[in-house]
């Protein structure tokens, strides 16, 4: 099984940041139906770790194999979501691994 994590620091302050997070979260949650996605979870960072508060939002997906992950990333719906996320993010980190 492939585990795919993506973490974002979102742009903005106050209400602007809250609106950006909501928009991105909604867009990410819409991708659960994409073929090759076994599970999809979107979570806000509770920010209880005093040493690292940069990350605002996390996406976690699982896939049967690397080909399914690649197909998900190439899917037109995924590409549409990227166009929503990219202008609203400050930083992005990703981790992929196999179990």
XYZ file of N, CA and C in Angstrom:
297
model
N 0.840 -1.172 0.000
C 0.000 0.000 0.000
C 0.891 1.243 0.000
N 0.449 2.257 -0.752
C 1.166 3.524 -0.831
C 0.444 4.547 0.042
N 1.216 5.242 0.856
C 0.712 6.311 1.716
C 1.250 7.626 1.164
N 0.352 8.572 0.940
C 0.708 9.859 0.339
C 0.228 10.970 1.264
N 1.171 11.745 1.796
C 0.862 12.875 2.670
C 1.303 14.158 1.988
N 0.467 15.186 2.070
C 0.850 16.512 1.609
C 0.467 17.493 2.714
N 1.386 18.401 3.019
C 1.195 19.393 4.072
C 1.351 20.783 3.462
N 0.513 21.721 3.901
C 0.581 23.085 3.381
C 0.607 24.116 4.496
N 1.361 25.160 4.251
C 1.244 26.407 4.990
C 0.455 27.325 4.057
N -0.639 27.877 4.552
C -1.570 28.625 3.721
C -1.307 30.130 3.843
N -1.479 30.844 2.729
C -1.269 32.292 2.699
C -2.387 33.032 3.419
N -2.056 34.243 3.851
C -3.048 35.147 4.411
C -2.948 35.273 5.916
N -3.706 36.232 6.408
C -3.825 36.493 7.842
C -5.301 36.609 8.180
N -5.656 36.239 9.379
C -7.024 36.426 9.858
C -8.069 35.799 8.960
N -9.073 36.590 8.611
C -10.207 36.102 7.811
C -9.781 35.615 6.427
N -8.776 36.264 5.844
C -8.300 35.833 4.530
C -7.740 34.410 4.607
N -6.950 34.139 5.643
C -6.374 32.803 5.804
C -7.474 31.778 6.065
N -8.427 32.116 6.906
C -9.541 31.207 7.200
C -10.295 30.869 5.909
N -10.545 31.866 5.077
C -11.244 31.640 3.802
C -10.414 30.762 2.880
N -9.114 30.999 2.812
C -8.233 30.172 1.972
C -8.228 28.726 2.445
N -8.142 28.519 3.749
C -8.138 27.150 4.297
C -9.449 26.450 3.956
N -10.564 27.118 4.130
C -11.874 26.517 3.817
C -11.968 26.140 2.339
N -11.543 27.039 1.481
C -11.605 26.797 0.033
C -10.756 25.588 -0.338
N -9.544 25.539 0.177
C -8.636 24.430 -0.126
C -9.168 23.122 0.442
N -9.619 23.141 1.681
C -10.130 21.919 2.318
C -11.297 21.350 1.514
N -12.215 22.198 1.114
C -13.364 21.752 0.326
C -12.905 21.136 -1.005
N -11.965 21.788 -1.663
C -11.457 21.279 -2.947
C -10.779 19.930 -2.767
N -9.953 19.801 -1.738
C -9.246 18.535 -1.493
C -10.231 17.401 -1.204
N -11.237 17.685 -0.405
C -12.216 16.646 -0.051
C -13.004 16.156 -1.258
N -13.057 16.935 -2.311
C -13.812 16.545 -3.498
C -13.111 15.460 -4.314
N -11.874 15.116 -3.966
C -11.107 14.171 -4.782
C -11.235 12.711 -4.347
N -12.026 12.413 -3.347
C -12.142 11.053 -2.844
C -12.674 10.043 -3.841
N -13.363 10.500 -4.866
C -13.954 9.607 -5.869
C -13.004 9.262 -7.012
N -11.830 9.889 -7.055
C -10.901 9.663 -8.161
C -10.457 8.200 -8.162
N -10.499 7.525 -9.309
C -10.063 6.125 -9.365
C -8.639 5.969 -8.835
N -8.432 4.907 -8.084
C -7.122 4.623 -7.514
C -6.943 5.126 -6.097
N -7.896 5.920 -5.600
C -7.836 6.412 -4.225
C -8.601 5.442 -3.333
N -7.875 4.784 -2.427
C -8.532 3.889 -1.473
C -9.171 4.676 -0.343
N -8.443 5.674 0.163
C -8.972 6.529 1.222
C -8.381 7.921 1.059
N -9.121 8.902 1.555
C -8.686 10.283 1.487
C -9.145 10.976 2.755
N -8.222 11.673 3.400
C -8.516 12.407 4.627
C -7.872 13.792 4.531
N -8.624 14.803 4.904
C -8.116 16.172 4.953
C -8.296 16.654 6.384
N -7.225 17.176 6.980
C -7.281 17.604 8.380
C -6.609 18.948 8.568
N -7.167 19.717 9.489
C -6.533 20.954 9.921
C -5.526 20.611 11.007
N -4.421 21.325 11.045
C -3.417 21.120 12.081
C -3.918 21.754 13.376
N -3.951 20.975 14.459
C -4.376 21.481 15.764
C -3.333 22.420 16.362
N -2.117 22.384 15.834
C -1.018 23.277 16.234
C -0.726 23.235 17.731
N -0.663 22.026 18.276
C -0.314 21.887 19.684
C 1.195 21.710 19.893
N 1.946 21.464 18.838
C 3.396 21.336 18.926
C 4.011 22.735 18.935
N 4.606 23.110 20.035
C 5.144 24.462 20.196
C 6.314 24.757 19.262
N 6.968 23.728 18.741
C 8.143 23.932 17.898
C 7.824 24.048 16.414
N 6.623 23.692 16.011
C 6.309 23.712 14.583
C 4.841 24.041 14.369
N 4.590 25.264 13.969
C 3.214 25.692 13.717
C 3.000 26.138 12.281
N 3.981 25.852 11.417
C 3.881 26.303 10.029
C 2.768 25.605 9.255
N 2.591 24.334 9.486
C 1.626 23.556 8.693
C 0.205 23.871 9.151
N -0.638 24.226 8.182
C -2.040 24.537 8.459
C -2.982 23.397 8.091
N -2.655 22.662 7.035
C -3.588 21.698 6.457
C -2.830 20.484 5.952
N -3.462 19.305 6.066
C -2.834 18.064 5.633
C -3.810 17.243 4.798
N -3.275 16.622 3.754
C -4.011 15.652 2.943
C -3.312 14.308 3.097
N -4.091 13.262 3.344
C -3.544 11.910 3.421
C -4.383 11.022 2.526
N -3.731 10.356 1.567
C -4.423 9.396 0.715
C -3.683 8.065 0.744
N -4.420 6.999 0.450
C -3.807 5.683 0.293
C -4.163 5.148 -1.083
N -3.234 4.326 -1.610
C -3.359 3.767 -2.958
C -2.802 2.343 -2.944
N -3.321 1.495 -3.814
C -2.860 0.103 -3.871
C -1.382 0.040 -4.233
N -0.978 0.835 -5.230
C 0.416 0.773 -5.692
C 0.826 2.124 -6.265
N 2.090 2.211 -6.696
C 2.626 3.463 -7.239
C 1.887 3.900 -8.496
N 1.451 2.935 -9.299
C 0.709 3.270 -10.524
C -0.605 3.974 -10.189
N -1.281 3.530 -9.128
C -2.528 4.188 -8.716
C -2.260 5.607 -8.219
N -1.177 5.804 -7.488
C -0.819 7.152 -7.044
C -0.544 8.053 -8.251
N 0.206 7.537 -9.200
C 0.511 8.314 -10.402
C -0.754 8.645 -11.196
N -1.667 7.684 -11.296
C -2.923 7.924 -12.014
C -3.756 8.989 -11.312
N -3.805 8.930 -9.983
C -4.508 9.945 -9.187
C -3.907 11.328 -9.437
N -2.596 11.420 -9.435
C -1.928 12.710 -9.616
C -2.104 13.255 -11.035
N -2.300 12.377 -12.003
C -2.488 12.798 -13.393
C -3.953 13.072 -13.735
N -4.866 12.705 -12.840
C -6.299 12.839 -13.103
C -6.692 14.312 -13.260
N -7.632 14.578 -14.162
C -8.051 15.958 -14.441
C -8.635 16.660 -13.211
N -9.346 15.940 -12.367
C -9.898 16.551 -11.146
C -8.778 16.961 -10.191
N -7.739 16.139 -10.088
C -6.586 16.487 -9.253
C -5.922 17.753 -9.786
N -5.789 17.843 -11.089
C -5.156 19.028 -11.694
C -5.986 20.286 -11.448
N -7.318 20.163 -11.454
C -8.179 21.303 -11.144
C -7.977 21.766 -9.705
N -7.836 20.808 -8.793
C -7.622 21.150 -7.387
C -6.274 21.839 -7.200
N -5.264 21.395 -7.911
C -3.956 22.055 -7.839
C -4.091 23.537 -8.190
N -4.904 23.852 -9.188
C -5.092 25.241 -9.601
C -5.806 26.076 -8.535
N -6.572 25.428 -7.669
C -7.220 26.110 -6.542
C -6.220 26.303 -5.403
N -5.429 25.276 -5.140
C -4.513 25.287 -3.992
C -3.302 26.180 -4.235
N -2.663 26.032 -5.358
C -1.364 26.678 -5.620
C -1.332 28.178 -5.311
N -2.297 28.984 -5.776
C -2.197 30.418 -5.489
C -2.501 30.789 -4.034
N -3.001 29.839 -3.252
C -3.367 30.111 -1.862
C -2.368 29.536 -0.854
N -1.369 28.835 -1.345
C -0.401 28.219 -0.438
C 0.862 29.050 -0.335
N 1.471 28.942 0.821
C 2.751 29.607 1.057
C 3.875 28.602 0.857
N 3.716 27.419 1.446
C 4.689 26.337 1.335
C 3.964 25.013 1.219
N 4.676 24.027 0.673
C 4.117 22.690 0.487
C 5.199 21.660 0.765
N 4.821 20.591 1.471
C 5.704 19.461 1.728
C 4.939 18.185 1.414
N 5.624 17.161 0.930
C 4.969 15.883 0.623
C 5.853 14.735 1.074
N 5.202 13.642 1.467
C 5.864 12.408 1.868
C 5.094 11.253 1.244
N 5.795 10.341 0.585
C 5.197 9.138 0.027
C 6.023 7.939 0.500
N 5.322 6.870 0.908
C 6.033 5.655 1.293
C 5.155 4.442 1.091
N 5.808 3.285 1.050
C 5.120 2.022 0.791
C 5.210 1.124 2.013
N 4.105 0.444 2.322
C 4.097 -0.551 3.407
C 3.652 -1.885 2.867
